[in-house]
XYZ file of C-alpha atoms in Angstrom:
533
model
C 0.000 0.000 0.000
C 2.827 2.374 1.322
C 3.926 1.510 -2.461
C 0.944 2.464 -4.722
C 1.233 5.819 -2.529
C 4.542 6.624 -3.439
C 3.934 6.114 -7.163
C 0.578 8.184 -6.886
C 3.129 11.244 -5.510
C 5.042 11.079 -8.325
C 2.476 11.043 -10.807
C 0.143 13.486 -9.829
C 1.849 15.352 -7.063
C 0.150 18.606 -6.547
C -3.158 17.939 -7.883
C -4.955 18.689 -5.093
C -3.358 22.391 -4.670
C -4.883 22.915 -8.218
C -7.816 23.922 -9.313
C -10.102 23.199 -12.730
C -8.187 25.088 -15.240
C -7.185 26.012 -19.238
C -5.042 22.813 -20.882
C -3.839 22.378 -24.673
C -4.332 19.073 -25.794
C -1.366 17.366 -25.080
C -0.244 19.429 -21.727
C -0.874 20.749 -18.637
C 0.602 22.842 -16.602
C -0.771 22.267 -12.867
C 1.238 25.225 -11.447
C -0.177 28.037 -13.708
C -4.019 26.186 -13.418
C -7.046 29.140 -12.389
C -10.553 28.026 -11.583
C -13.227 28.539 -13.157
C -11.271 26.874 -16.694
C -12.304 24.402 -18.758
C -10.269 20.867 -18.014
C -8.770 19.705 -21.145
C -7.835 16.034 -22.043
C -4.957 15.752 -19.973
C -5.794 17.194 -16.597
C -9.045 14.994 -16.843
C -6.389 11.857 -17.242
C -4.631 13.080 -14.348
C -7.952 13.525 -12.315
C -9.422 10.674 -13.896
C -5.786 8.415 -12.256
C -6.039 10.395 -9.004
C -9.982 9.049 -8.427
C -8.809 5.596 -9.915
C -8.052 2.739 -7.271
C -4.639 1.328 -8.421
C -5.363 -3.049 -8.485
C -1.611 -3.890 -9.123
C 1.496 -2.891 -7.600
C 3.012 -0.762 -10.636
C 6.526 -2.588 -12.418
C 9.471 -0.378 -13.898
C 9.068 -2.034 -16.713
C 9.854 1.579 -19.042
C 13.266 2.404 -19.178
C 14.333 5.689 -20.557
C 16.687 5.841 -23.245
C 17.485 9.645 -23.036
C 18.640 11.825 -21.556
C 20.751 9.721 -19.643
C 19.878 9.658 -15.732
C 21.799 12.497 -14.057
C 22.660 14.369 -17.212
C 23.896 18.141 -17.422
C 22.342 20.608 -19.781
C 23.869 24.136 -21.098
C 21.021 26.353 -20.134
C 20.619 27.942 -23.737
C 20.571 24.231 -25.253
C 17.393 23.664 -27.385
C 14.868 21.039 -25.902
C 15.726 17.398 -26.508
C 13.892 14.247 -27.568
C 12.779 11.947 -24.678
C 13.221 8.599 -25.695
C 12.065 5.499 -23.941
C 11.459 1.042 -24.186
C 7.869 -0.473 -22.421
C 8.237 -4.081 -21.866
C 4.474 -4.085 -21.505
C 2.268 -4.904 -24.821
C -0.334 -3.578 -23.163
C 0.989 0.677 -23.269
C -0.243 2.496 -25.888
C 0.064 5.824 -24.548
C 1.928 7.484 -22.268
C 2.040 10.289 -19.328
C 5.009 12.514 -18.679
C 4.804 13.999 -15.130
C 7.879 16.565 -14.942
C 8.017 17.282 -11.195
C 10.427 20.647 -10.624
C 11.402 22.447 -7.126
C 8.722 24.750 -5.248
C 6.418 23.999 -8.830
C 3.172 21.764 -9.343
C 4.192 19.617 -12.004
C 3.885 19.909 -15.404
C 1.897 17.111 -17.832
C 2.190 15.775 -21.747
C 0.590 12.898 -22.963
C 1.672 11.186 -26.078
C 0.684 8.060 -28.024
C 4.822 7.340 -29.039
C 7.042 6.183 -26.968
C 9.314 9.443 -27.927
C 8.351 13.212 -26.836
C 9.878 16.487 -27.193
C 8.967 19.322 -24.447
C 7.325 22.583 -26.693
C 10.028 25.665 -25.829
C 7.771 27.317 -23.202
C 7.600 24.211 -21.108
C 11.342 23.278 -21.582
C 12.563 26.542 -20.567
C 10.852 26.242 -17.816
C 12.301 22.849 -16.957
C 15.942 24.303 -17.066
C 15.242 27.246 -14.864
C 13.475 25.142 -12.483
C 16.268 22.373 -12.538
C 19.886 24.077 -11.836
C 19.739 23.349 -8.069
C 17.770 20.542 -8.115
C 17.069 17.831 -10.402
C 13.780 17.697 -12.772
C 12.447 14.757 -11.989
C 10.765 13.297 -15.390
C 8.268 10.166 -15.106
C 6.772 8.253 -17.974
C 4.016 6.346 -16.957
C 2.422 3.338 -19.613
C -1.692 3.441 -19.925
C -4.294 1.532 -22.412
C -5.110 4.274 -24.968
C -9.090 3.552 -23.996
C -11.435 5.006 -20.899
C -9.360 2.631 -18.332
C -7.179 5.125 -15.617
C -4.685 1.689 -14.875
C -0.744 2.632 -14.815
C 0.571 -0.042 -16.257
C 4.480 1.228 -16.507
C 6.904 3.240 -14.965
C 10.200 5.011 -15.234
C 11.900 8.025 -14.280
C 15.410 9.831 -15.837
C 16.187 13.145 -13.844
C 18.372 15.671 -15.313
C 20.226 19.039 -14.242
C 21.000 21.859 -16.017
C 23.968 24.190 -15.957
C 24.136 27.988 -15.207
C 27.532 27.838 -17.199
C 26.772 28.972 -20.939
C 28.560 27.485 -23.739
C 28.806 30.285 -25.653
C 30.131 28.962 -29.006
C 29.436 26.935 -32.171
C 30.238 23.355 -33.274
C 32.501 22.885 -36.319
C 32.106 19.142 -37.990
C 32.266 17.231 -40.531
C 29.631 14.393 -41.636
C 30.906 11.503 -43.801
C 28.991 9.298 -45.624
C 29.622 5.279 -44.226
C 31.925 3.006 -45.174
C 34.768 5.083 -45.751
C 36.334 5.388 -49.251
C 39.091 6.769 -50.684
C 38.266 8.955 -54.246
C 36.673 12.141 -55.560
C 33.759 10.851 -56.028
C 33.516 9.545 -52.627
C 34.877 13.171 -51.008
C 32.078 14.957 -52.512
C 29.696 13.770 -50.473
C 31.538 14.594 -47.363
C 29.494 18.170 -46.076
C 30.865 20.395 -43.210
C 28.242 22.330 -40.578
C 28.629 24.620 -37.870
C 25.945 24.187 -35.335
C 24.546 26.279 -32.967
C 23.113 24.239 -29.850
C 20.032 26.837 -28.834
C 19.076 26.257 -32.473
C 15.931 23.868 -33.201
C 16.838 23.824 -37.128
C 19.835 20.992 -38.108
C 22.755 23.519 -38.311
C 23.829 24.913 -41.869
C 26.252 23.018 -44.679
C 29.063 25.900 -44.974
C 31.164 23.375 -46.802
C 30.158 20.682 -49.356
C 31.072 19.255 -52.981
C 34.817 19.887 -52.239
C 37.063 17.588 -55.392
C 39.610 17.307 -51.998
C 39.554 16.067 -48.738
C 39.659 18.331 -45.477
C 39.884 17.155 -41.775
C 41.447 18.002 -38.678
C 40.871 21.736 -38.009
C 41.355 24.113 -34.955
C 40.329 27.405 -34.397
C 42.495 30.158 -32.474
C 41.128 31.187 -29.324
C 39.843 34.666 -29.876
C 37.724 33.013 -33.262
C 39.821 35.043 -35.330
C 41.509 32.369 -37.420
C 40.633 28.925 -38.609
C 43.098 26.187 -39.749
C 42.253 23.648 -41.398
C 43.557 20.424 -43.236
C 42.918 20.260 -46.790
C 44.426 18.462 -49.932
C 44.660 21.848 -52.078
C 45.696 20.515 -55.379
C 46.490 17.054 -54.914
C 48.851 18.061 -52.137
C 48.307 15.488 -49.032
C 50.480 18.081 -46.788
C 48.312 21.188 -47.524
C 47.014 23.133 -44.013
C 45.247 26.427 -44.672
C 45.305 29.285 -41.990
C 42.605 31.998 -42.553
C 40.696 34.729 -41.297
C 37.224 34.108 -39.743
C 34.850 35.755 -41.918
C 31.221 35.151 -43.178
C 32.165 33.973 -46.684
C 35.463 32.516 -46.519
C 37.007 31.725 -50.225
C 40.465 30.072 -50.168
C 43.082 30.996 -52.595
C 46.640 29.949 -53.053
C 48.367 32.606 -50.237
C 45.748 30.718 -47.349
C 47.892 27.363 -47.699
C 51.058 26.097 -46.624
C 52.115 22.501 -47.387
C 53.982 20.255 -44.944
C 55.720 19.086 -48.043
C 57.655 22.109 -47.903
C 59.427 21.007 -44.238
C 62.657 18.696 -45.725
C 63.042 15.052 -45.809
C 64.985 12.127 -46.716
C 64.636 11.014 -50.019
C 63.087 7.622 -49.088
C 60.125 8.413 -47.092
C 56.972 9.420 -48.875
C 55.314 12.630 -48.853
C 54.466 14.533 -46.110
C 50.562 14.533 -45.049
C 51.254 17.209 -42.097
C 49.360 14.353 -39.686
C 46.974 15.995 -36.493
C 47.633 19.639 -37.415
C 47.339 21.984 -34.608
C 47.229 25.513 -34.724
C 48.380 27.109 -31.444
C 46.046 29.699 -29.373
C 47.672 32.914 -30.620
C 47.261 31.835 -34.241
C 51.007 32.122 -34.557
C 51.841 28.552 -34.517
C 50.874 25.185 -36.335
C 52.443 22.138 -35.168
C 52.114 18.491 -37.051
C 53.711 14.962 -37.704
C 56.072 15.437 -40.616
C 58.380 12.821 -42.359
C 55.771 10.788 -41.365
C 54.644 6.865 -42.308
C 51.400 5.520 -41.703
C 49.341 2.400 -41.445
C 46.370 3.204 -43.515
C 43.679 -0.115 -44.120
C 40.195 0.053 -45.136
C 38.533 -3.427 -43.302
C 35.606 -5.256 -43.989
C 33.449 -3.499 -41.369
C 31.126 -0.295 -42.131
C 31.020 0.650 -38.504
C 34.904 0.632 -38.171
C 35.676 1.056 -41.851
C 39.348 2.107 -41.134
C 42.508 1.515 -38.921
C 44.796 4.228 -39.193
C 48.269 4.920 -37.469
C 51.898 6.471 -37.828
C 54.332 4.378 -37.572
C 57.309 6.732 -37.813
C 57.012 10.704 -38.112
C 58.797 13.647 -36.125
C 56.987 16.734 -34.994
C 57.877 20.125 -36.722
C 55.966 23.500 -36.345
C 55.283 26.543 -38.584
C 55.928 30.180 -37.910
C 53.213 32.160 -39.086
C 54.965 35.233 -38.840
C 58.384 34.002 -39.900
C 56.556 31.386 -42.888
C 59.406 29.032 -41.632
C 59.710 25.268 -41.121
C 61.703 23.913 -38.109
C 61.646 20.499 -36.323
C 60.693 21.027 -32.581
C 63.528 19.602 -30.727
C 63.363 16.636 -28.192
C 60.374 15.407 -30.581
C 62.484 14.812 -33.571
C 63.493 11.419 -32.125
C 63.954 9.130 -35.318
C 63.773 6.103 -33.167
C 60.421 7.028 -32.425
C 56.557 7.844 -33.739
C 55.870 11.419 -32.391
C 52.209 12.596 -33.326
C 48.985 14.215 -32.067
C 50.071 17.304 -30.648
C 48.039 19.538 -27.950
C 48.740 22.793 -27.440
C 49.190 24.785 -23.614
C 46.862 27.017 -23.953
C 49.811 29.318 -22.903
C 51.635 28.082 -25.474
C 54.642 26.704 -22.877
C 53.942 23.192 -23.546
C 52.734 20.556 -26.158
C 51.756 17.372 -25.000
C 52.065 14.408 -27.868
C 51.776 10.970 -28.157
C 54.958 8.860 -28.789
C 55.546 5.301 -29.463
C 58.724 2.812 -31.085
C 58.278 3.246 -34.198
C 56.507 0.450 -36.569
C 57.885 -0.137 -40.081
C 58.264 -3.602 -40.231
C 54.189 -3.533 -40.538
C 54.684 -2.299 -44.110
C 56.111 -4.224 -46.935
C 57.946 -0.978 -48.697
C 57.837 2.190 -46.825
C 59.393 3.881 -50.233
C 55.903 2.646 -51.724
C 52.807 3.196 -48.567
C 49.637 2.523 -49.929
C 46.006 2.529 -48.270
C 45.392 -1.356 -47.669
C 42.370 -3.358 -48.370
C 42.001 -5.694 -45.573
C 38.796 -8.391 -45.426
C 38.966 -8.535 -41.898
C 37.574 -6.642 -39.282
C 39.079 -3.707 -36.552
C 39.446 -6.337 -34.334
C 41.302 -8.671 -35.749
C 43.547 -5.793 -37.071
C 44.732 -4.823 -34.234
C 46.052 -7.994 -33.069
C 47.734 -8.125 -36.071
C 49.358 -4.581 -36.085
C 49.337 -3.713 -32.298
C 50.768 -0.594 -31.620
C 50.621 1.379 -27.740
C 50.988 5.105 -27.878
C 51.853 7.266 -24.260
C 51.569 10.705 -23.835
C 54.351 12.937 -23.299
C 55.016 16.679 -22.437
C 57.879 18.772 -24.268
C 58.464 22.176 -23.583
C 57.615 24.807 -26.585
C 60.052 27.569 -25.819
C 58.870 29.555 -28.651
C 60.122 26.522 -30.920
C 63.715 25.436 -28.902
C 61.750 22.354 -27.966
C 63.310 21.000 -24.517
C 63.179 17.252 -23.124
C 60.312 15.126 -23.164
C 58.558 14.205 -19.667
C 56.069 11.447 -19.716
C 52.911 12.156 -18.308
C 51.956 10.299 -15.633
C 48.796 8.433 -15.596
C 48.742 8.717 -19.486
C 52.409 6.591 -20.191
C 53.420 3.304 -19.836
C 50.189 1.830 -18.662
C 49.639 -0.874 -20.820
C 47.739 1.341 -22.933
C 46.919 3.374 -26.550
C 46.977 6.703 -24.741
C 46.488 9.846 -27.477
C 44.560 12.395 -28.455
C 46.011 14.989 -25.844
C 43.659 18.479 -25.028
C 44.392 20.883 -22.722
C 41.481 22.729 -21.047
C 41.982 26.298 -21.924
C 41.951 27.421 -18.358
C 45.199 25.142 -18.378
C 44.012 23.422 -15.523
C 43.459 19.593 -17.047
C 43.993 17.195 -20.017
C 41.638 14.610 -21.404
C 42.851 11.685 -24.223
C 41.871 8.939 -25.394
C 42.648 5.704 -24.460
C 42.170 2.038 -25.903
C 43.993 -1.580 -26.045
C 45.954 -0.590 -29.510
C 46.040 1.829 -32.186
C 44.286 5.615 -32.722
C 42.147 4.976 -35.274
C 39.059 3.950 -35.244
C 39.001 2.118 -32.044
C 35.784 0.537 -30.609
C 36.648 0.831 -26.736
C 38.109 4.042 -27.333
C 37.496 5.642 -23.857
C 38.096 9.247 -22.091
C 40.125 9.545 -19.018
C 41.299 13.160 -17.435
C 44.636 14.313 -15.732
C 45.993 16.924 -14.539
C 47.698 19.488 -16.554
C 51.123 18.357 -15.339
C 50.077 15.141 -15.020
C 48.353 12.714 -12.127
C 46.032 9.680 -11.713
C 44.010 9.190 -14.432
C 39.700 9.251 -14.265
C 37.930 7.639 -16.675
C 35.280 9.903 -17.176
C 31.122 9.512 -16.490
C 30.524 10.591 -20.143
C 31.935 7.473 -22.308
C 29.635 5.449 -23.987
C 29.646 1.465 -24.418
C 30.827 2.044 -28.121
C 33.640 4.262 -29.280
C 34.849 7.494 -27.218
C 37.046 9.567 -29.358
C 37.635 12.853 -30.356
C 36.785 15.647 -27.949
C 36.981 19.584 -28.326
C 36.884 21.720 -25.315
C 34.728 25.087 -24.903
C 35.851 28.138 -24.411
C 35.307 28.731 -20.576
C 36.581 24.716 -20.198
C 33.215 23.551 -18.635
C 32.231 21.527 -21.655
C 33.300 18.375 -23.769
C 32.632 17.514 -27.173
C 33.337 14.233 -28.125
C 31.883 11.689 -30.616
C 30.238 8.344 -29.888
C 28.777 5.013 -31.905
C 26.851 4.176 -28.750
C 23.605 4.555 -30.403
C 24.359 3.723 -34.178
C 27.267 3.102 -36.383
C 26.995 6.300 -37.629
C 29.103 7.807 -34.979
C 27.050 10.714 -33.166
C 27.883 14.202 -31.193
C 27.448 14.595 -27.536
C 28.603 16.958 -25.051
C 29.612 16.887 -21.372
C 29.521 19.303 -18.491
C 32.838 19.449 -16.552
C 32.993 20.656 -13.162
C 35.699 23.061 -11.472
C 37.003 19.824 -10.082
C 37.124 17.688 -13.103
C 34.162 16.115 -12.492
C 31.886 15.245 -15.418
C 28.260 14.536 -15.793
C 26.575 11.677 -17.880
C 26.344 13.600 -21.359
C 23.921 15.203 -23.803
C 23.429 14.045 -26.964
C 23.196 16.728 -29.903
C 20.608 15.006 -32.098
C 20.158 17.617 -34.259
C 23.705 17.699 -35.441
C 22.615 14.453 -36.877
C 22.032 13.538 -40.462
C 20.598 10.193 -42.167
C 23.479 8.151 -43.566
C 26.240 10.456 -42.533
C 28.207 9.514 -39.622
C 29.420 12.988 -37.910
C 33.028 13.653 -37.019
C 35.727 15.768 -35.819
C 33.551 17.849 -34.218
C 35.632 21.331 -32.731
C 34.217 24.363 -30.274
C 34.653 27.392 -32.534
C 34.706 30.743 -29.998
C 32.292 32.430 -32.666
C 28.433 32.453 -33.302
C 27.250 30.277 -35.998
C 26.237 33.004 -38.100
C 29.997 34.314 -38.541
C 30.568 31.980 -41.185
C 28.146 31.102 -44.261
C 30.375 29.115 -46.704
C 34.246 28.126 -46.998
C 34.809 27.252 -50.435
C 37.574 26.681 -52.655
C 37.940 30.007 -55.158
C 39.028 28.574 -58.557
């Protein structure tokens, strides 16, 4: 009994305070009721459930898909789909109950087992849930005259008073992956604004060459930006930000310009970074890498260096150098983060791996029938993070960074918070690409035990941007599809992250969507980057 009581709270908690009062058809707002209204459909459900003797004790048998339990929102984040599984035949309709603090709850009915809050109700829900959590109940009925629960489950969710205050940069790619023009003109780039409820705008589409890793400096005055201009593999293009940004020869530099031994193949200017300031880009140069296309669409490539050096650029100067004490030919030295003072880059390093090619004077992309899996016991490989000093380019010695070296582990992917305060990377068994129990862990800035953080997914953690004010993550996933998705994470003064948000409109059918990047600009700053012929 002390049971059917409790669920009766949650459902219709406040009833009694409220009076007969105005309701659209598939809400109703308790807390804002007057008397002397007309009861619509759903406050006669509710009163029709509060009059109804419960004859069954009520199973969780609905379990809510999203938004995960305990999740963190941005306050100006546009309302998300609520998403949930019934085990009982028998539900045809459901009721929402969103219970708030010091607020009569608020109601929605709905004959899918999916529902999106209308803006008025779910700005209400975040300014009612930053100290507290909204508590949000889906309860199973028949879709006929009978009041019965026959389902229940509850998510709860928090939202943020820190803003995030800047757009989302990505690319969406078309599944498996495939190597030709025809194939790279269907890759489209957006830049997404979360408080938007329209799928954020194609700036960038039907390119003839391929473009991917990209950064933007921290005021949002420059973007760089890998792209093959002309056939070149080691092009990077540094421009200003601008609404209509056309790219012309002066915009690019090529990695192919930094010297190399005659026996290694062209530079591709692997993981470009361009520092804070704008003034520096550093990349893998004299670089080999393990390139295969498997027989999976989900995992459609395995992708590594095994050899390379790290050299910068000088903006200012237009001059190559190698950074010294990560110019180590006995060793793979890629994926470089910037400080966001500029003092430090952290990279990843590992032995190098040449025996896993047949002719390193002739490296060609690999067509493997075999799965990721399989790959990577066949070409292991174990990357650890280390730090190096910058010194405006004299390079220093390499420090490994504890809780991100020698543990047994791929460690890579290294981002410093722009407050300087922590680093998160990636971590799996083997390799950097595309790993399917890629996971994010957080350090310290100079290094400390490692967290594996509350936001990973079961499938594929990989490739995470920082905002501006370092409160929030970016990362992508494959926990819900293959095609892999954007979420977002809320990350605490402490390091402490909540379970994350998923940014389903940044989603497109067919197009898995990548390398997604904070940009410290409004969406509206840029309209189209194209190539000007």
């Amino acid at each position: 009994m002390k049971y059917r009581l409790l669920v009766f709270t949650v459902i219709i908690a406040g009833i009694l305070l409220s009076h007969c009062s105005f309701s659209s058809n598939n809400y109703w707002d308790s807390h804002t009721s007057r008397p002397g209204r007309h009861p619509g459909k759903v406050e006669k459900l509710v009163s029709g459930i509060l009059s109804c003797k419960q004859d069954h004790e009520i199973p969780s048998d609905i379990s809510i898909s999203y938004p995960y339990d305990q999740a963190v929102f941005p306050p100006e984040i546009a309302a998300p789909a609520f998403t949930w599984a019934d085990k009982n035949p028998e539900s045809n309709q459901w009721l929402i109950t969103v219970q708030l603090k010091d607020r009569r709850p608020i109601y929605a009915l709905t004959e899918e087992k999916k529902w999106m809050p209308q803006k008025d109700i779910w700005e209400i829900i975040k300014v009612n849930s930053v100290d507290q959590p909204a508590q949000i109940t889906m309860s199973g009925l028949k879709n006929d005259s009978s009041c019965q629960i026959l389902s229940k489950g509850e998510t709860h969710l928090y939202t943020s008073t820190d803003r995030v205050d800047a757009a989302v940069l990505f690319r969406q790619v078309p599944l498996p992956f495939e190597t030709g023009e025809k194939y790279i003109r269907k890759l489209k780039w957006r830049l997404g604004d979360i408080a938007s409820y329209d799928p954020p705008p194609v700036v960038m589409q039907n390119m003839p060459v391929c473009a991917s890793c990209h950064l933007f400096s921290a005021d949002g005055k420059k973007l760089s930006m890998e792209m093959n201009y002309k056939n070149d593999s080691g092009s990077q293009f540094i421009t200003d930000v601008k609404e209509n940004i056309e790219l012309t020869q002066p915009d690019f530099i090529s990695w192919n310009d930094f010297p190399k031994p005659e026996l290694l193949p062209p530079s591709r200017g692997v993981f470009g970074k361009m520092s804070p300031t704008g003034r520096y880009i550093v990349s893998t140069v004299n670089e080999i890498s393990y390139m295969a296309l498997t027989n999976d669409p989900a995992f459609s490539q395995l992708f590594f260096p095994t050899y390379g050096i790290l050299a910068f650029y000088d903006v200012q100067k237009q001059a190559f150098n190698p950074l010294p004490g990560a110019d180590d030919d006995d060793y793979i030295q890629t994926d470089p983060g910037w400080a966001p003072n500029e003092n430090y880059i952290v990279f990843a390093r590992a032995q190098t791996k040449n025996a896993y090619h047949e002719d390193i004077g002739n490296i060609t992309t690999r067509i493997e029938n075999a799965g990721i899996e399989e790959l990577n016991k066949k070409f292991p490989i174990c990357f650890d993070l280390y730090r190096i000093p910058f010194n405006n380019g004299s390079g220093g010695t390499p420090e490994p960074m504890k809780g991100a070296c020698r543990n047994g582990m791929s460690n890579y992917f290294p981002r410093y918070s722009p407050d300087g305060k922590w680093i998160v990377f990636t971590q799996s068994k083997s390799g950097i690409m595309l790993q399917p129990d890629s996971e994010l862990f957080i350090i310290p800035a100079q290094g400390g035990t490692a967290r594996k953080m509350r936001c990973n997914r079961e499938v594929f953690n990989s490739w995470h941007s920082w905002s501006p004010n370092s409160r929030w993550l970016l990362f992508s996933s494959k926990a819900n599809t293959m095609y892999t998705e954007i979420f977002m994470t809320h990350v605490d003064k402490n390091g402490t992250d909540s379970p994350p948000v998923l940014l389903s409109r940044f989603s497109d059918e067919d197009y898995a969507a990548n390398v997604p990047e904070f940009a410290p600009i409004q969406a509206k700053d840029i309209k189209r980057i194209r190539i000007k012929e």
